[in-house]
mmCIF file of C-alpha atoms and ligand atoms in Angstrom:
data_model
loop_
_atom_site.group_PDB
_atom_site.id
_atom_site.type_symbol
_atom_site.label_atom_id
_atom_site.label_comp_id
_atom_site.label_asym_id
_atom_site.label_seq_id
_atom_site.Cartn_x
_atom_site.Cartn_y
_atom_site.Cartn_z
ATOM 1 C CA UNK A 1 -22.317 2.078 -10.867
ATOM 2 C CA UNK A 2 -18.495 1.726 -11.742
ATOM 3 C CA UNK A 3 -16.274 2.951 -8.406
ATOM 4 C CA UNK A 4 -12.396 3.218 -8.305
ATOM 5 C CA UNK A 5 -11.732 -0.294 -7.013
ATOM 6 C CA UNK A 6 -13.946 -3.433 -6.276
ATOM 7 C CA UNK A 7 -13.091 -6.075 -4.009
ATOM 8 C CA UNK A 8 -11.777 -9.432 -5.722
ATOM 9 C CA UNK A 9 -14.473 -12.181 -4.896
ATOM 10 C CA UNK A 10 -13.128 -15.904 -5.610
ATOM 11 C CA UNK A 11 -15.013 -18.779 -6.136
ATOM 12 C CA UNK A 12 -17.470 -19.467 -3.460
ATOM 13 C CA UNK A 13 -17.176 -23.264 -3.461
ATOM 14 C CA UNK A 14 -13.401 -23.240 -2.909
ATOM 15 C CA UNK A 15 -13.850 -20.581 -0.109
ATOM 16 C CA UNK A 16 -16.754 -22.922 1.045
ATOM 17 C CA UNK A 17 -14.740 -25.745 1.156
ATOM 18 C CA UNK A 18 -12.051 -23.670 3.240
ATOM 19 C CA UNK A 19 -14.668 -22.834 5.984
ATOM 20 C CA UNK A 20 -15.604 -26.562 6.064
ATOM 21 C CA UNK A 21 -12.189 -27.589 7.096
ATOM 22 C CA UNK A 22 -12.318 -24.554 9.566
ATOM 23 C CA UNK A 23 -15.498 -25.956 11.252
ATOM 24 C CA UNK A 24 -14.001 -29.367 11.165
ATOM 25 C CA UNK A 25 -10.849 -28.593 13.273
ATOM 26 C CA UNK A 26 -12.896 -26.256 15.157
ATOM 27 C CA UNK A 27 -9.503 -23.869 14.888
ATOM 28 C CA UNK A 28 -10.402 -20.206 14.270
ATOM 29 C CA UNK A 29 -7.867 -18.244 14.854
ATOM 30 C CA UNK A 30 -4.092 -18.033 16.851
ATOM 31 C CA UNK A 31 -1.789 -19.252 14.182
ATOM 32 C CA UNK A 32 -3.904 -22.019 12.351
ATOM 33 C CA UNK A 33 -3.007 -24.277 9.806
ATOM 34 C CA UNK A 34 -4.272 -22.270 6.875
ATOM 35 C CA UNK A 35 -2.742 -19.081 7.851
ATOM 36 C CA UNK A 36 0.361 -20.546 7.972
ATOM 37 C CA UNK A 37 0.198 -22.111 4.764
ATOM 38 C CA UNK A 38 -0.691 -18.814 3.756
ATOM 39 C CA UNK A 39 2.381 -17.217 5.001
ATOM 40 C CA UNK A 40 4.778 -19.861 3.262
ATOM 41 C CA UNK A 41 2.823 -19.184 -0.029
ATOM 42 C CA UNK A 42 3.325 -15.782 -0.038
ATOM 43 C CA UNK A 43 6.822 -16.108 1.243
ATOM 44 C CA UNK A 44 7.426 -17.683 -2.107
ATOM 45 C CA UNK A 45 5.025 -15.975 -4.265
ATOM 46 C CA UNK A 46 6.775 -12.487 -3.266
ATOM 47 C CA UNK A 47 10.515 -13.919 -2.510
ATOM 48 C CA UNK A 48 10.801 -12.790 0.938
ATOM 49 C CA UNK A 49 12.267 -13.989 4.121
ATOM 50 C CA UNK A 50 10.207 -13.599 6.642
ATOM 51 C CA UNK A 51 6.437 -12.557 6.383
ATOM 52 C CA UNK A 52 4.131 -11.953 9.401
ATOM 53 C CA UNK A 53 0.819 -12.130 8.756
ATOM 54 C CA UNK A 54 -1.448 -9.791 10.974
ATOM 55 C CA UNK A 55 -4.987 -7.774 11.714
ATOM 56 C CA UNK A 56 -4.677 -5.403 9.270
ATOM 57 C CA UNK A 57 -1.488 -2.765 7.265
ATOM 58 C CA UNK A 58 -1.807 0.087 9.682
ATOM 59 C CA UNK A 59 -1.394 -2.620 13.035
ATOM 60 C CA UNK A 60 1.813 -3.678 10.456
ATOM 61 C CA UNK A 61 3.327 -0.330 10.501
ATOM 62 C CA UNK A 62 2.676 -0.023 14.293
ATOM 63 C CA UNK A 63 4.022 -3.622 15.005
ATOM 64 C CA UNK A 64 7.606 -2.110 12.759
ATOM 65 C CA UNK A 65 7.670 1.247 14.621
ATOM 66 C CA UNK A 66 7.497 -0.568 18.020
ATOM 67 C CA UNK A 67 9.746 -3.531 17.407
ATOM 68 C CA UNK A 68 12.363 -1.132 16.237
ATOM 69 C CA UNK A 69 12.113 1.037 19.311
ATOM 70 C CA UNK A 70 11.820 4.148 17.127
ATOM 71 C CA UNK A 71 11.697 7.137 18.961
ATOM 72 C CA UNK A 72 11.375 11.019 18.578
ATOM 73 C CA UNK A 73 11.105 12.511 14.695
ATOM 74 C CA UNK A 74 10.483 10.236 11.681
ATOM 75 C CA UNK A 75 10.923 11.292 8.125
ATOM 76 C CA UNK A 76 7.766 10.585 6.209
ATOM 77 C CA UNK A 77 5.702 11.432 3.139
ATOM 78 C CA UNK A 78 2.977 13.730 3.024
ATOM 79 C CA UNK A 79 1.533 12.125 0.228
ATOM 80 C CA UNK A 80 0.115 8.491 1.045
ATOM 81 C CA UNK A 81 -2.944 7.258 2.775
ATOM 82 C CA UNK A 82 -3.733 8.701 6.373
ATOM 83 C CA UNK A 83 -2.464 5.521 7.777
ATOM 84 C CA UNK A 84 1.243 6.226 7.039
ATOM 85 C CA UNK A 85 1.089 9.690 8.961
ATOM 86 C CA UNK A 86 -1.502 8.498 11.948
ATOM 87 C CA UNK A 87 0.096 5.396 12.680
ATOM 88 C CA UNK A 88 3.216 7.203 13.579
ATOM 89 C CA UNK A 89 1.520 9.484 15.619
ATOM 90 C CA UNK A 90 -0.663 7.058 16.783
ATOM 91 C CA UNK A 91 2.351 5.493 18.539
ATOM 92 C CA UNK A 92 3.558 8.912 19.566
ATOM 93 C CA UNK A 93 5.891 9.823 17.202
ATOM 94 C CA UNK A 94 6.340 13.340 15.647
ATOM 95 C CA UNK A 95 5.669 12.998 11.683
ATOM 96 C CA UNK A 96 8.605 15.140 10.085
ATOM 97 C CA UNK A 97 7.611 15.796 5.992
ATOM 98 C CA UNK A 98 10.057 15.533 3.187
ATOM 99 C CA UNK A 99 8.200 16.349 -0.173
ATOM 100 C CA UNK A 100 7.389 14.475 -2.957
ATOM 101 C CA UNK A 101 9.024 14.240 -6.415
ATOM 102 C CA UNK A 102 6.186 15.656 -8.575
ATOM 103 C CA UNK A 103 6.866 13.121 -11.524
ATOM 104 C CA UNK A 104 7.048 9.844 -9.573
ATOM 105 C CA UNK A 105 5.397 10.742 -6.049
ATOM 106 C CA UNK A 106 7.444 9.392 -4.213
ATOM 107 C CA UNK A 107 9.329 11.049 -1.508
ATOM 108 C CA UNK A 108 12.464 12.824 -2.671
ATOM 109 C CA UNK A 109 15.679 11.262 -1.121
ATOM 110 C CA UNK A 110 16.929 14.841 -2.169
ATOM 111 C CA UNK A 111 14.727 16.391 0.681
ATOM 112 C CA UNK A 112 14.823 14.063 3.271
ATOM 113 C CA UNK A 113 18.850 15.031 4.283
ATOM 114 C CA UNK A 114 17.324 18.546 5.316
ATOM 115 C CA UNK A 115 14.802 16.916 7.843
ATOM 116 C CA UNK A 116 17.020 15.208 9.821
ATOM 117 C CA UNK A 117 17.876 16.423 13.071
ATOM 118 C CA UNK A 118 19.540 14.497 16.521
ATOM 119 C CA UNK A 119 15.876 13.471 17.517
ATOM 120 C CA UNK A 120 15.457 11.807 14.077
ATOM 121 C CA UNK A 121 15.187 7.805 14.481
ATOM 122 C CA UNK A 122 13.631 6.693 11.325
ATOM 123 C CA UNK A 123 12.281 6.914 7.821
ATOM 124 C CA UNK A 124 9.090 5.843 6.504
ATOM 125 C CA UNK A 125 8.613 6.003 2.740
ATOM 126 C CA UNK A 126 5.613 4.688 0.796
ATOM 127 C CA UNK A 127 5.772 3.156 -2.676
ATOM 128 C CA UNK A 128 3.176 5.085 -3.927
ATOM 129 C CA UNK A 129 0.702 3.071 -6.171
ATOM 130 C CA UNK A 130 3.321 0.584 -6.091
ATOM 131 C CA UNK A 131 5.958 2.636 -7.641
ATOM 132 C CA UNK A 132 9.305 1.690 -6.317
ATOM 133 C CA UNK A 133 11.128 4.539 -4.330
ATOM 134 C CA UNK A 134 14.628 5.347 -5.102
ATOM 135 C CA UNK A 135 15.359 2.145 -2.217
ATOM 136 C CA UNK A 136 19.513 2.807 -2.918
ATOM 137 C CA UNK A 137 19.384 6.576 -2.080
ATOM 138 C CA UNK A 138 17.260 6.286 0.859
ATOM 139 C CA UNK A 139 19.234 3.607 2.193
ATOM 140 C CA UNK A 140 22.749 5.552 1.682
ATOM 141 C CA UNK A 141 20.840 8.261 3.714
ATOM 142 C CA UNK A 142 20.029 6.276 6.448
ATOM 143 C CA UNK A 143 23.282 4.444 6.747
ATOM 144 C CA UNK A 144 24.901 7.622 6.733
ATOM 145 C CA UNK A 145 22.969 9.156 9.300
ATOM 146 C CA UNK A 146 22.145 5.494 11.288
ATOM 147 C CA UNK A 147 18.364 5.933 11.028
ATOM 148 C CA UNK A 148 16.062 2.984 10.304
ATOM 149 C CA UNK A 149 13.737 2.123 7.176
ATOM 150 C CA UNK A 150 10.523 1.318 7.258
ATOM 151 C CA UNK A 151 8.677 1.127 3.661
ATOM 152 C CA UNK A 152 4.783 1.380 3.955
ATOM 153 C CA UNK A 153 4.719 -0.714 0.928
ATOM 154 C CA UNK A 154 0.878 -1.135 1.217
ATOM 155 C CA UNK A 155 0.625 -0.621 -2.465
ATOM 156 C CA UNK A 156 3.293 -2.875 -3.278
ATOM 157 C CA UNK A 157 2.346 -6.246 -3.810
ATOM 158 C CA UNK A 158 3.995 -7.857 -6.585
ATOM 159 C CA UNK A 159 6.120 -4.474 -7.401
ATOM 160 C CA UNK A 160 10.040 -5.610 -8.127
ATOM 161 C CA UNK A 161 13.159 -3.388 -8.052
ATOM 162 C CA UNK A 162 16.065 -4.845 -10.376
ATOM 163 C CA UNK A 163 14.542 -7.953 -10.380
ATOM 164 C CA UNK A 164 13.237 -8.801 -7.037
ATOM 165 C CA UNK A 165 10.563 -7.858 -4.783
ATOM 166 C CA UNK A 166 10.732 -4.491 -3.369
ATOM 167 C CA UNK A 167 9.951 -5.777 -0.105
ATOM 168 C CA UNK A 168 13.248 -6.734 0.520
ATOM 169 C CA UNK A 169 14.710 -3.217 0.996
ATOM 170 C CA UNK A 170 14.743 -1.346 4.344
ATOM 171 C CA UNK A 171 14.949 -2.974 7.626
ATOM 172 C CA UNK A 172 11.298 -3.514 7.610
ATOM 173 C CA UNK A 173 8.251 -3.242 4.876
ATOM 174 C CA UNK A 174 4.817 -3.797 5.410
ATOM 175 C CA UNK A 175 1.526 -4.532 3.436
ATOM 176 C CA UNK A 176 -1.922 -4.189 3.923
ATOM 177 C CA UNK A 177 -4.160 -6.747 2.436
ATOM 178 C CA UNK A 178 -7.518 -4.566 3.298
ATOM 179 C CA UNK A 179 -10.471 -5.948 0.569
ATOM 180 C CA UNK A 180 -9.799 -3.060 -1.769
ATOM 181 C CA UNK A 181 -6.235 -3.720 -2.566
ATOM 182 C CA UNK A 182 -4.404 -5.809 -4.932
ATOM 183 C CA UNK A 183 -4.090 -8.936 -2.862
ATOM 184 C CA UNK A 184 -6.515 -9.092 0.056
ATOM 185 C CA UNK A 185 -7.660 -10.946 3.285
ATOM 186 C CA UNK A 186 -10.840 -9.246 3.436
ATOM 187 C CA UNK A 187 -8.774 -7.266 6.793
ATOM 188 C CA UNK A 188 -5.322 -7.992 6.787
ATOM 189 C CA UNK A 189 -1.558 -7.027 6.413
ATOM 190 C CA UNK A 190 1.825 -8.518 6.746
ATOM 191 C CA UNK A 191 5.067 -7.341 8.298
ATOM 192 C CA UNK A 192 8.179 -8.208 5.984
ATOM 193 C CA UNK A 193 11.909 -8.315 7.334
ATOM 194 C CA UNK A 194 14.805 -10.037 6.498
ATOM 195 C CA UNK A 195 16.338 -10.128 10.411
ATOM 196 C CA UNK A 196 15.884 -13.168 12.210
ATOM 197 C CA UNK A 197 15.566 -11.760 15.659
ATOM 198 C CA UNK A 198 13.240 -8.848 14.371
ATOM 199 C CA UNK A 199 10.755 -11.620 12.917
ATOM 200 C CA UNK A 200 10.778 -13.532 15.894
ATOM 201 C CA UNK A 201 9.692 -10.307 18.418
ATOM 202 C CA UNK A 202 7.155 -9.015 16.354
ATOM 203 C CA UNK A 203 5.966 -12.805 16.031
ATOM 204 C CA UNK A 204 5.657 -12.523 19.973
ATOM 205 C CA UNK A 205 4.313 -8.893 19.996
ATOM 206 C CA UNK A 206 1.261 -9.925 17.814
ATOM 207 C CA UNK A 207 0.090 -12.361 20.670
ATOM 208 C CA UNK A 208 0.523 -10.459 23.909
ATOM 209 C CA UNK A 209 3.976 -11.206 24.041
ATOM 210 C CA UNK A 210 3.197 -14.492 25.043
ATOM 211 C CA UNK A 211 6.355 -17.107 24.312
ATOM 212 C CA UNK A 212 4.804 -20.372 25.959
ATOM 213 C CA UNK A 213 1.429 -21.041 27.944
ATOM 214 C CA UNK A 214 3.338 -20.290 31.074
ATOM 215 C CA UNK A 215 5.809 -17.328 29.899
ATOM 216 C CA UNK A 216 5.334 -13.614 28.883
ATOM 217 C CA UNK A 217 8.411 -12.389 27.246
ATOM 218 C CA UNK A 218 7.774 -8.991 26.223
ATOM 219 C CA UNK A 219 4.848 -6.089 26.324
ATOM 220 C CA UNK A 220 2.485 -7.292 23.021
ATOM 221 C CA UNK A 221 -0.940 -6.395 21.995
ATOM 222 C CA UNK A 222 -3.165 -8.628 19.727
ATOM 223 C CA UNK A 223 -2.932 -8.357 16.306
ATOM 224 C CA UNK A 224 -3.654 -11.836 14.802
ATOM 225 C CA UNK A 225 -5.035 -12.755 11.030
ATOM 226 C CA UNK A 226 -7.916 -15.253 11.844
ATOM 227 C CA UNK A 227 -8.486 -18.456 9.754
ATOM 228 C CA UNK A 228 -11.424 -17.396 7.920
ATOM 229 C CA UNK A 229 -8.971 -14.315 6.528
ATOM 230 C CA UNK A 230 -6.521 -16.251 5.903
ATOM 231 C CA UNK A 231 -8.888 -19.034 3.852
ATOM 232 C CA UNK A 232 -9.563 -15.736 1.746
ATOM 233 C CA UNK A 233 -6.261 -15.279 1.081
ATOM 234 C CA UNK A 234 -5.238 -18.446 -0.174
ATOM 235 C CA UNK A 235 -8.384 -18.449 -2.327
ATOM 236 C CA UNK A 236 -7.168 -14.778 -3.970
ATOM 237 C CA UNK A 237 -3.835 -15.996 -4.211
ATOM 238 C CA UNK A 238 -4.725 -18.812 -6.620
ATOM 239 C CA UNK A 239 -6.161 -16.209 -8.741
ATOM 240 C CA UNK A 240 -3.492 -13.511 -8.404
ATOM 241 C CA UNK A 241 -1.960 -13.790 -11.927
ATOM 242 C CA UNK A 242 -5.210 -13.657 -13.307
ATOM 243 C CA UNK A 243 -5.849 -10.159 -11.402
ATOM 244 C CA UNK A 244 -2.867 -9.354 -12.354
ATOM 245 C CA UNK A 245 -3.137 -9.982 -16.250
ATOM 246 C CA UNK A 246 -6.989 -8.149 -16.287
ATOM 247 C CA UNK A 247 -5.534 -4.932 -14.207
ATOM 248 C CA UNK A 248 -2.446 -4.703 -16.719
ATOM 249 C CA UNK A 249 -4.733 -4.941 -19.747
ATOM 250 C CA UNK A 250 -6.956 -1.972 -18.626
ATOM 251 C CA UNK A 251 -3.721 -0.199 -17.241
ATOM 252 C CA UNK A 252 -2.428 -0.608 -20.886
ATOM 253 C CA UNK A 253 -5.854 0.987 -22.239
ATOM 254 C CA UNK A 254 -5.513 3.965 -19.922
ATOM 255 C CA UNK A 255 -1.832 4.478 -20.786
ATOM 256 C CA UNK A 256 -2.209 4.371 -24.205
ATOM 257 C CA UNK A 257 -4.665 6.475 -24.809
ATOM 258 C CA UNK A 258 -4.253 9.200 -22.313
ATOM 259 C CA UNK A 259 -0.572 9.917 -22.235
ATOM 260 C CA UNK A 260 -0.809 12.362 -24.851
ATOM 261 C CA UNK A 261 -3.552 14.204 -23.230
ATOM 262 C CA UNK A 262 -2.296 14.325 -19.707
ATOM 263 C CA UNK A 263 0.567 13.603 -17.111
ATOM 264 C CA UNK A 264 0.634 10.121 -15.939
ATOM 265 C CA UNK A 265 2.892 8.618 -12.909
ATOM 266 C CA UNK A 266 6.463 8.428 -13.736
ATOM 267 C CA UNK A 267 7.210 4.915 -13.073
ATOM 268 C CA UNK A 268 10.859 3.675 -11.835
ATOM 269 C CA UNK A 269 13.001 2.773 -14.508
ATOM 270 C CA UNK A 270 14.373 -0.233 -12.421
ATOM 271 C CA UNK A 271 10.853 -1.255 -11.651
ATOM 272 C CA UNK A 272 7.678 -3.364 -12.793
ATOM 273 C CA UNK A 273 4.389 -1.827 -12.279
ATOM 274 C CA UNK A 274 2.125 -3.930 -10.650
ATOM 275 C CA UNK A 275 -1.044 -1.908 -12.314
ATOM 276 C CA UNK A 276 -2.682 -1.665 -8.574
ATOM 277 C CA UNK A 277 -3.680 2.276 -9.542
ATOM 278 C CA UNK A 278 -4.310 4.051 -12.427
ATOM 279 C CA UNK A 279 -3.499 7.623 -11.570
ATOM 280 C CA UNK A 280 -4.074 10.593 -13.800
ATOM 281 C CA UNK A 281 -2.640 14.433 -13.004
ATOM 282 C CA UNK A 282 -4.737 17.369 -14.536
ATOM 283 C CA UNK A 283 -3.689 20.943 -15.044
ATOM 284 C CA UNK A 284 -5.456 22.427 -12.234
ATOM 285 C CA UNK A 285 -8.297 21.397 -9.398
ATOM 286 C CA UNK A 286 -10.487 23.036 -11.378
ATOM 287 C CA UNK A 287 -10.512 21.046 -13.998
ATOM 288 C CA UNK A 288 -10.344 17.696 -12.401
ATOM 289 C CA UNK A 289 -13.616 19.027 -10.311
ATOM 290 C CA UNK A 290 -14.851 19.348 -14.154
ATOM 291 C CA UNK A 291 -13.902 15.901 -15.186
ATOM 292 C CA UNK A 292 -14.963 14.450 -11.856
ATOM 293 C CA UNK A 293 -18.559 15.683 -11.763
ATOM 294 C CA UNK A 294 -18.582 14.765 -15.268
ATOM 295 C CA UNK A 295 -17.873 11.116 -14.796
ATOM 296 C CA UNK A 296 -20.136 11.071 -11.476
ATOM 297 C CA UNK A 297 -23.012 11.909 -14.094
ATOM 298 C CA UNK A 298 -22.116 8.855 -15.603
ATOM 299 C CA UNK A 299 -22.084 6.703 -12.345
ATOM 300 C CA UNK A 300 -18.386 6.411 -12.215
ATOM 301 C CA UNK A 301 -16.572 7.089 -9.001
ATOM 302 C CA UNK A 302 -12.916 8.026 -9.284
ATOM 303 C CA UNK A 303 -11.303 8.378 -6.018
ATOM 304 C CA UNK A 304 -9.043 11.699 -5.115
ATOM 305 C CA UNK A 305 -6.349 9.885 -3.937
ATOM 306 C CA UNK A 306 -4.491 11.268 -1.947
ATOM 307 C CA UNK A 307 -6.144 14.176 -0.585
ATOM 308 C CA UNK A 308 -5.571 16.004 1.409
ATOM 309 C CA UNK A 309 -1.851 16.193 1.614
ATOM 310 C CA UNK A 310 -0.878 15.102 5.023
ATOM 311 C CA UNK A 311 1.174 18.075 5.721
ATOM 312 C CA UNK A 312 -1.820 20.074 6.173
ATOM 313 C CA UNK A 313 -3.667 17.835 8.963
ATOM 314 C CA UNK A 314 -4.686 19.971 11.863
ATOM 315 C CA UNK A 315 -4.509 17.413 14.388
ATOM 316 C CA UNK A 316 -0.306 17.289 13.742
ATOM 317 C CA UNK A 317 0.388 21.183 14.126
ATOM 318 C CA UNK A 318 2.484 20.822 11.910
ATOM 319 C CA UNK A 319 4.160 24.180 10.330
ATOM 320 C CA UNK A 320 5.818 22.493 7.271
ATOM 321 C CA UNK A 321 4.373 23.385 3.633
ATOM 322 C CA UNK A 322 4.963 20.670 0.898
ATOM 323 C CA UNK A 323 4.369 22.319 -2.094
ATOM 324 C CA UNK A 324 4.938 19.309 -4.357
ATOM 325 C CA UNK A 325 2.654 17.224 -2.553
ATOM 326 C CA UNK A 326 0.030 19.729 -1.679
ATOM 327 C CA UNK A 327 0.029 20.753 -5.696
ATOM 328 C CA UNK A 328 -0.151 16.807 -6.618
ATOM 329 C CA UNK A 329 -2.792 16.365 -3.996
ATOM 330 C CA UNK A 330 -4.942 18.968 -5.679
ATOM 331 C CA UNK A 331 -5.099 17.985 -9.077
ATOM 332 C CA UNK A 332 -4.735 14.071 -9.042
ATOM 333 C CA UNK A 333 -7.291 11.332 -9.908
ATOM 334 C CA UNK A 334 -7.234 7.630 -9.752
ATOM 335 C CA UNK A 335 -8.961 5.957 -12.180
ATOM 336 C CA UNK A 336 -11.357 2.455 -12.153
ATOM 337 C CA UNK A 337 -9.093 0.023 -12.215
ATOM 338 C CA UNK A 338 -10.204 -3.797 -10.918
ATOM 339 C CA UNK A 339 -10.859 -7.311 -12.353
ATOM 340 C CA UNK A 340 -13.994 -7.222 -13.704
ATOM 341 C CA UNK A 341 -14.032 -3.936 -15.342
ATOM 342 C CA UNK A 342 -15.225 -4.270 -18.366
ATOM 343 C CA UNK A 343 -13.045 -2.928 -21.432
ATOM 344 C CA UNK A 344 -15.580 -0.923 -23.135
ATOM 345 C CA UNK A 345 -16.411 0.636 -20.170
ATOM 346 C CA UNK A 346 -12.518 1.809 -19.937
ATOM 347 C CA UNK A 347 -12.910 3.032 -23.114
ATOM 348 C CA UNK A 348 -16.089 5.298 -22.112
ATOM 349 C CA UNK A 349 -13.965 6.789 -19.336
ATOM 350 C CA UNK A 350 -11.126 7.625 -21.465
ATOM 351 C CA UNK A 351 -13.694 8.964 -24.122
ATOM 352 C CA UNK A 352 -15.259 11.283 -20.985
ATOM 353 C CA UNK A 353 -11.723 12.196 -19.592
ATOM 354 C CA UNK A 354 -10.692 13.389 -23.641
ATOM 355 C CA UNK A 355 -13.574 15.502 -23.807
ATOM 356 C CA UNK A 356 -11.939 17.932 -21.743
HETATM 357 C C1 LIG B 1 -4.616 0.883 2.646
HETATM 358 C C2 LIG B 1 -3.130 1.556 3.132
HETATM 359 C C3 LIG B 1 -2.417 1.195 4.713
HETATM 360 C C4 LIG B 1 -3.464 0.916 5.844
HETATM 361 O O1 LIG B 1 -3.820 -0.679 5.711
HETATM 362 P P1 LIG B 1 -4.978 -0.849 6.296
HETATM 363 O O2 LIG B 1 -5.145 -2.519 5.903
HETATM 364 O O3 LIG B 1 -6.547 -0.506 5.898
HETATM 365 O O4 LIG B 1 -5.079 -0.549 7.977
HETATM 366 C C5 LIG B 1 -1.460 2.148 5.119
HETATM 367 N N1 LIG B 1 -0.715 2.857 4.315
HETATM 368 C C6 LIG B 1 -1.047 2.738 2.867
HETATM 369 C C7 LIG B 1 -0.472 4.029 1.877
HETATM 370 C C8 LIG B 1 -2.586 2.080 2.411
HETATM 371 O O5 LIG B 1 -3.048 2.342 1.392
#
């Protein structure tokens, strides 16, 4: 069976040696030495100032909204994973959608301004499939209207914009380190910011607001990453260049073979692709379903990322209709891409696509 993605498992003996360290120290969680080591190495690898490791990517988003004291309406994209919208709703914020650019799949900056009202406090764009948003245009809109920008960068580990990490843009960026992501810690996530005060605030918030054994400085929660997760991160980070190269090889083969046949995502011209996903567009949903069924018959399980478009969610009671997002969601499929996927299987998938 070939799924859309497979969790990367590092060398077992290496992971075991970290587990031995945890057992020797007896320190299982709460800002342990492995977590600190991973934070330092990730800050270097990604080229970011503050990185705060947390329990998962959804929590990372919620902490960002809370720390920035967002209120009222937040403009976001309807074309994303469920968490982008649900974290907003969970925090009592109202998601307002701006439609996407149908070529890049990212929020269309020219659609943002029309959605701004006196209640708008922030913009939450997503670097969809790792493709950098038009960060300069988005920042200009935010500056003009005094709005915060939080990037859901769950897909953008290692994505670059104009030669630097795309995580350096906006007030905050968040990552997900779920097992299925390019870099993972089993479950996990991170908050990234250049703002010293904000970083301090979020560090307090992830541990109940406790600033010392005898003082509680702010409202907080429990969003900590534990040492077993940090150990997995240290092992996966050792292999990150190989992981990237394997994905790039697969991505190249897909692109070379399929670009004449079907529409592919248009990548930001200033961006560097991290090859986290391999999305392809069909002409319509009927064709997609036909090909999906054929792949399934061959034990190949692509995923309809992202479907459904989030402006259709019943729990929101939104009256908005984002035409581009609904259209793309109805005819997009993400093909299998992960380090141990055999290149002859990639070719087999291409052959099955070419039949349609
Ligand atoms: C995976 C993902 C998240 C959520 O991350 P978790 O670590 O699973 O909570 C949020 N946004 C996007 C776009 C994602 O793909």
